[in-house]
Coordinates of C-alpha atoms in Angstrom, one line a residue:
X1 CA -1.8 9.9 -23.3
X2 CA 1.0 7.6 -24.7
X3 CA 1.0 3.8 -24.6
X4 CA 3.4 3.8 -21.7
X5 CA 1.2 6.1 -19.6
X6 CA -1.9 3.9 -20.3
X7 CA 0.0 0.8 -19.4
X8 CA 1.2 2.4 -16.2
X9 CA -2.4 3.4 -15.2
X10 CA -3.6 -0.2 -15.9
X11 CA -0.8 -1.5 -13.7
X12 CA -1.8 1.0 -10.9
X13 CA -5.4 -0.2 -11.2
X14 CA -4.3 -3.8 -10.7
X15 CA -2.2 -2.9 -7.6
X16 CA -5.1 -0.9 -6.2
X17 CA -7.5 -3.8 -6.6
X18 CA -5.1 -6.1 -4.8
X19 CA -4.3 -3.7 -2.0
X20 CA -8.0 -3.2 -1.4
X21 CA -8.0 -6.6 0.3
X22 CA -5.0 -5.9 2.5
X23 CA -6.7 -4.6 5.6
X24 CA -9.4 -7.2 5.5
X25 CA -6.9 -10.0 5.3
X26 CA -4.7 -8.6 8.0
X27 CA -7.7 -8.2 10.3
X28 CA -8.3 -12.0 9.9
X29 CA -4.7 -12.8 10.8
X30 CA -4.5 -11.2 14.2
X31 CA -3.4 -14.5 15.7
X32 CA 0.0 -14.0 14.2
X33 CA 2.5 -11.5 15.9
X34 CA 3.1 -8.4 13.7
X35 CA 6.7 -9.2 12.8
X36 CA 6.0 -12.8 12.0
X37 CA 3.0 -11.8 9.8
X38 CA 5.1 -9.1 8.0
X39 CA 8.0 -11.4 7.4
X40 CA 5.9 -14.4 6.3
X41 CA 3.8 -12.4 3.9
X42 CA 6.9 -10.7 2.4
X43 CA 8.7 -14.0 1.8
X44 CA 5.6 -15.4 0.1
X45 CA 5.3 -12.2 -2.0
X46 CA 9.0 -12.6 -3.1
X47 CA 8.0 -16.0 -4.7
X48 CA 6.0 -14.1 -7.3
X49 CA 9.3 -12.6 -8.7
X50 CA 11.4 -15.7 -8.1
X51 CA 11.3 -16.9 -11.7
X52 CA 13.0 -13.6 -12.6
X53 CA 15.6 -13.7 -9.9
X54 CA 18.4 -12.8 -12.3
X55 CA 16.8 -9.4 -12.6
X56 CA 17.0 -8.8 -8.8
X57 CA 20.5 -7.3 -9.2
X58 CA 20.3 -3.6 -8.5
X59 CA 22.7 -1.0 -7.0
X60 CA 23.1 -1.1 -3.3
X61 CA 21.4 2.2 -2.6
X62 CA 18.4 1.1 -4.6
X63 CA 18.3 -2.3 -2.8
X64 CA 18.5 -0.6 0.7
X65 CA 15.8 1.9 -0.2
X66 CA 13.4 -0.7 -1.6
X67 CA 13.9 -3.3 1.2
X68 CA 13.7 -0.8 4.0
X69 CA 10.6 0.8 2.6
X70 CA 8.8 -2.5 2.3
X71 CA 9.8 -3.5 5.8
X72 CA 9.0 -0.2 7.5
X73 CA 5.7 0.5 5.7
X74 CA 4.1 -2.9 6.3
X75 CA 5.3 -3.2 9.9
X76 CA 4.0 0.2 10.8
X77 CA 0.7 -0.4 9.0
X78 CA 0.1 -3.8 10.6
X79 CA 0.8 -2.4 14.1
X80 CA -1.5 0.5 13.4
X81 CA -4.3 -1.8 12.3
X82 CA -4.0 -3.6 15.6
X83 CA -3.5 -0.7 18.0
X84 CA -6.2 1.6 16.4
X85 CA -9.6 0.7 15.0
X86 CA -8.8 -0.8 11.5
X87 CA -11.0 1.5 9.5
X88 CA -9.7 4.6 11.3
X89 CA -6.1 3.5 10.7
X90 CA -7.0 3.0 7.1
X91 CA -8.0 6.6 6.7
X92 CA -4.7 7.9 8.0
X93 CA -2.7 5.3 6.0
X94 CA -4.5 6.3 2.8
X95 CA -3.2 9.8 3.1
X96 CA -0.4 8.4 0.9
X97 CA -2.3 9.0 -2.4
X98 CA -2.8 12.6 -1.4
X99 CA 0.8 12.9 -0.5
X100 CA 1.9 11.4 -3.8
X101 CA -0.2 14.1 -5.7
X102 CA 0.8 17.0 -3.5
X103 CA 4.5 16.1 -3.2
X104 CA 5.0 15.5 -6.9
X105 CA 6.5 18.9 -7.6
X106 CA 9.1 18.4 -4.8
X107 CA 10.3 15.2 -6.4
X108 CA 10.1 16.3 -10.0
X109 CA 10.5 20.0 -10.8
X110 CA 8.9 19.4 -14.2
X111 CA 5.6 18.7 -12.6
X112 CA 3.2 21.3 -11.5
X113 CA -0.1 21.2 -9.5
X114 CA -2.8 22.9 -11.5
X115 CA -6.2 23.7 -10.2
X116 CA -7.7 20.5 -11.6
X117 CA -5.0 18.3 -10.0
X118 CA -5.5 20.0 -6.7
X119 CA -9.2 19.8 -6.8
X120 CA -9.1 16.1 -7.9
X121 CA -6.8 15.3 -4.9
X122 CA -9.2 17.1 -2.5
X123 CA -12.2 15.3 -4.0
X124 CA -10.5 11.9 -3.7
X125 CA -9.5 12.6 -0.1
X126 CA -13.1 13.6 0.6
X127 CA -14.3 10.3 -0.8
X128 CA -11.9 8.4 1.4
X129 CA -12.9 10.5 4.5
X130 CA -16.7 9.9 3.8
X131 CA -16.2 6.2 3.5
X132 CA -14.2 5.9 6.7
X133 CA -15.3 8.7 9.1
X134 CA -18.9 7.6 8.7
X135 CA -18.0 4.6 10.8
X136 CA -18.9 5.1 14.5
X137 CA -15.6 3.5 15.5
X138 CA -13.7 6.1 13.6
X139 CA -15.2 9.1 15.2
X140 CA -15.1 8.2 18.9
X141 CA -12.2 8.4 21.3
X142 CA -10.5 5.0 21.1
X143 CA -7.3 5.7 23.1
X144 CA -5.0 4.6 20.3
X145 CA -3.0 7.7 19.4
X146 CA 0.2 5.6 18.8
X147 CA -1.7 3.5 16.2
X148 CA -2.7 6.7 14.4
X149 CA 0.8 8.0 14.5
X150 CA 2.2 4.8 13.0
X151 CA -0.4 4.9 10.2
X152 CA 0.7 8.4 9.4
X153 CA 4.4 7.4 9.3
X154 CA 3.5 4.5 7.1
X155 CA 1.7 6.9 4.7
X156 CA 4.8 9.1 4.6
X157 CA 7.1 6.2 3.9
X158 CA 5.0 4.8 1.0
X159 CA 4.4 8.2 -0.7
X160 CA 8.1 9.0 -0.5
X161 CA 9.2 5.5 -1.7
X162 CA 6.7 5.7 -4.6
X163 CA 8.1 9.1 -5.7
X164 CA 11.7 8.1 -5.3
X165 CA 11.2 5.1 -7.7
X166 CA 11.1 7.6 -10.5
X167 CA 14.5 9.1 -9.5
X168 CA 16.4 5.9 -9.1
X169 CA 18.6 4.4 -11.9
X170 CA 16.4 2.2 -14.1
X171 CA 15.9 -1.4 -12.8
X172 CA 13.5 -4.2 -13.5
X173 CA 10.2 -4.3 -11.7
X174 CA 10.9 -7.9 -10.9
X175 CA 13.7 -6.6 -8.6
X176 CA 11.0 -5.8 -6.1
X177 CA 11.0 -9.5 -5.3
X178 CA 14.6 -9.1 -3.9
X179 CA 13.4 -6.2 -1.8
X180 CA 10.6 -8.3 -0.4
X181 CA 12.9 -11.2 0.3
X182 CA 15.4 -9.0 2.3
X183 CA 12.6 -7.2 4.1
X184 CA 10.9 -10.5 5.0
X185 CA 14.1 -12.0 6.4
X186 CA 14.7 -8.9 8.4
X187 CA 11.2 -9.1 9.8
X188 CA 11.5 -12.8 10.8
X189 CA 14.9 -12.2 12.4
X190 CA 13.3 -9.3 14.4
X191 CA 10.4 -11.6 15.3
X192 CA 12.8 -14.3 16.7
X193 CA 14.5 -11.7 18.9
X194 CA 11.6 -9.4 19.9
X195 CA 8.4 -11.4 19.9
X196 CA 7.1 -14.5 21.7
X197 CA 6.5 -17.5 19.5
X198 CA 3.1 -17.7 18.0
X199 CA 0.7 -20.4 19.5
X200 CA -1.7 -21.6 16.7
X201 CA -4.1 -24.4 17.2
X202 CA -4.3 -27.2 14.5
X203 CA -7.9 -26.1 14.0
X204 CA -6.9 -22.6 12.8
X205 CA -3.7 -23.6 11.0
X206 CA -5.2 -24.3 7.6
X207 CA -7.3 -21.2 7.6
X208 CA -4.5 -19.0 8.7
X209 CA -2.1 -20.5 6.1
X210 CA -4.6 -20.0 3.3
X211 CA -5.2 -16.3 4.3
X212 CA -1.4 -15.8 4.6
X213 CA -0.8 -17.2 1.1
X214 CA -3.5 -15.0 -0.4
X215 CA -2.0 -12.0 1.4
X216 CA 1.5 -12.8 0.3
X217 CA 0.9 -13.6 -3.4
X218 CA -1.6 -10.7 -3.9
X219 CA -1.3 -7.5 -1.9
X220 CA 2.3 -8.1 -0.9
X221 CA 3.6 -9.8 -4.0
X222 CA 2.1 -9.1 -7.4
X223 CA 0.9 -5.7 -6.3
X224 CA 4.5 -4.5 -5.7
X225 CA 5.5 -5.4 -9.3
X226 CA 2.5 -3.6 -10.7
X227 CA 3.0 -0.5 -8.5
X228 CA 6.7 -0.3 -9.5
X229 CA 5.7 -0.2 -13.2
X230 CA 2.9 2.3 -12.5
X231 CA 5.1 4.8 -10.8
X232 CA 7.8 4.5 -13.6
X233 CA 5.4 4.8 -16.6
X234 CA 2.4 6.9 -15.5
X235 CA 2.0 10.5 -14.3
X236 CA 2.3 10.2 -10.4
X237 CA -0.4 12.8 -10.0
X238 CA -2.9 10.7 -11.9
X239 CA -1.7 7.5 -10.1
X240 CA -2.1 9.3 -6.8
X241 CA -5.7 10.3 -7.5
X242 CA -6.6 6.9 -8.9
X243 CA -5.3 5.4 -5.7
X244 CA -8.2 6.9 -3.8
X245 CA -10.3 3.9 -5.0
X246 CA -8.2 1.8 -2.5
X247 CA -9.7 3.1 0.8
X248 CA -13.2 2.9 -0.7
X249 CA -12.8 -0.7 -1.8
X250 CA -10.9 -1.6 1.3
X251 CA -13.6 -0.2 3.6
X252 CA -16.2 -2.1 1.7
X253 CA -14.4 -5.3 2.1
X254 CA -13.9 -4.6 5.8
X255 CA -17.6 -4.1 6.2
X256 CA -18.3 -7.4 4.5
X257 CA -15.7 -9.2 6.6
X258 CA -17.2 -7.8 9.8
X259 CA -20.7 -8.5 8.7
X260 CA -21.8 -4.8 8.8
X261 CA -24.2 -3.6 6.2
X262 CA -23.1 -1.3 3.3
X263 CA -24.3 2.2 3.8
X264 CA -25.2 5.3 1.8
X265 CA -21.8 6.8 2.8
X266 CA -20.0 4.1 0.7
X267 CA -22.1 5.1 -2.4
X268 CA -21.3 8.8 -1.7
X269 CA -17.6 8.0 -1.3
X270 CA -17.5 6.0 -4.5
X271 CA -19.1 8.9 -6.4
X272 CA -16.5 11.3 -5.1
X273 CA -13.7 9.0 -6.1
X274 CA -15.1 8.5 -9.6
X275 CA -15.4 12.3 -9.9
X276 CA -11.8 12.7 -8.7
X277 CA -10.5 10.2 -11.3
X278 CA -12.4 11.9 -14.1
X279 CA -11.1 15.3 -13.1
X280 CA -7.6 13.9 -12.9
X281 CA -7.8 12.7 -16.5
X282 CA -8.9 16.2 -17.5
X283 CA -5.9 17.6 -15.6
X284 CA -3.6 15.2 -17.5

């Protein structure tokens, strides 16, 4: 593996660690309407790249793709996390790593799915499924089919966007800040038109603001820059399989936030994800 590939995988690992906190943070910000939450977090995330604003200039097709992907993915995901049990919605949303691996040959004809890549993808998905489907709330009838559908659409959007990053004309990873700024402004404008104003007590204001800053600067700020570099420098098949660590870590954090005990299923899921990552390296 060359230096660029290793750097890309390290960037992917950083983004994955940050994204593992996304669902837990969003679950604690349910007092904010979805469009307001999406817009505020994206605008805060854009501040990460603000010192490099001169590198935000990209062709219009690139700008429209990036900003619409960030807007659509996060809005659909946040709605899914509210309308369906969060852990169940996480399972469907985290089909995007599997889609990245399996769709690689469609976006890049030079790539092929060998038996090790396919087996690694299946092992990783099995790890995510064990981590999430073991939850009682994920197996019962919850009456939230629309939430599940939105989570699936979010997964399709993110997998497609991640693959298309490799086909666009070269641009700086810091340009993602411009995407986030445009998507955030679109979200806030939509909030002003479509949603009622949020009513927040002074008692909750400091806590919500702190959580919002963490969400914006981390999973919806720095993680975008790292992910952009990962998808441009590393093999998307390896990045996709490595991404299966996200649902395992995310589920663990959700369990901690909700006060539920860690279970044997989490350990089993972690073992499957580690096995998938090792098999992916062999495939590479």
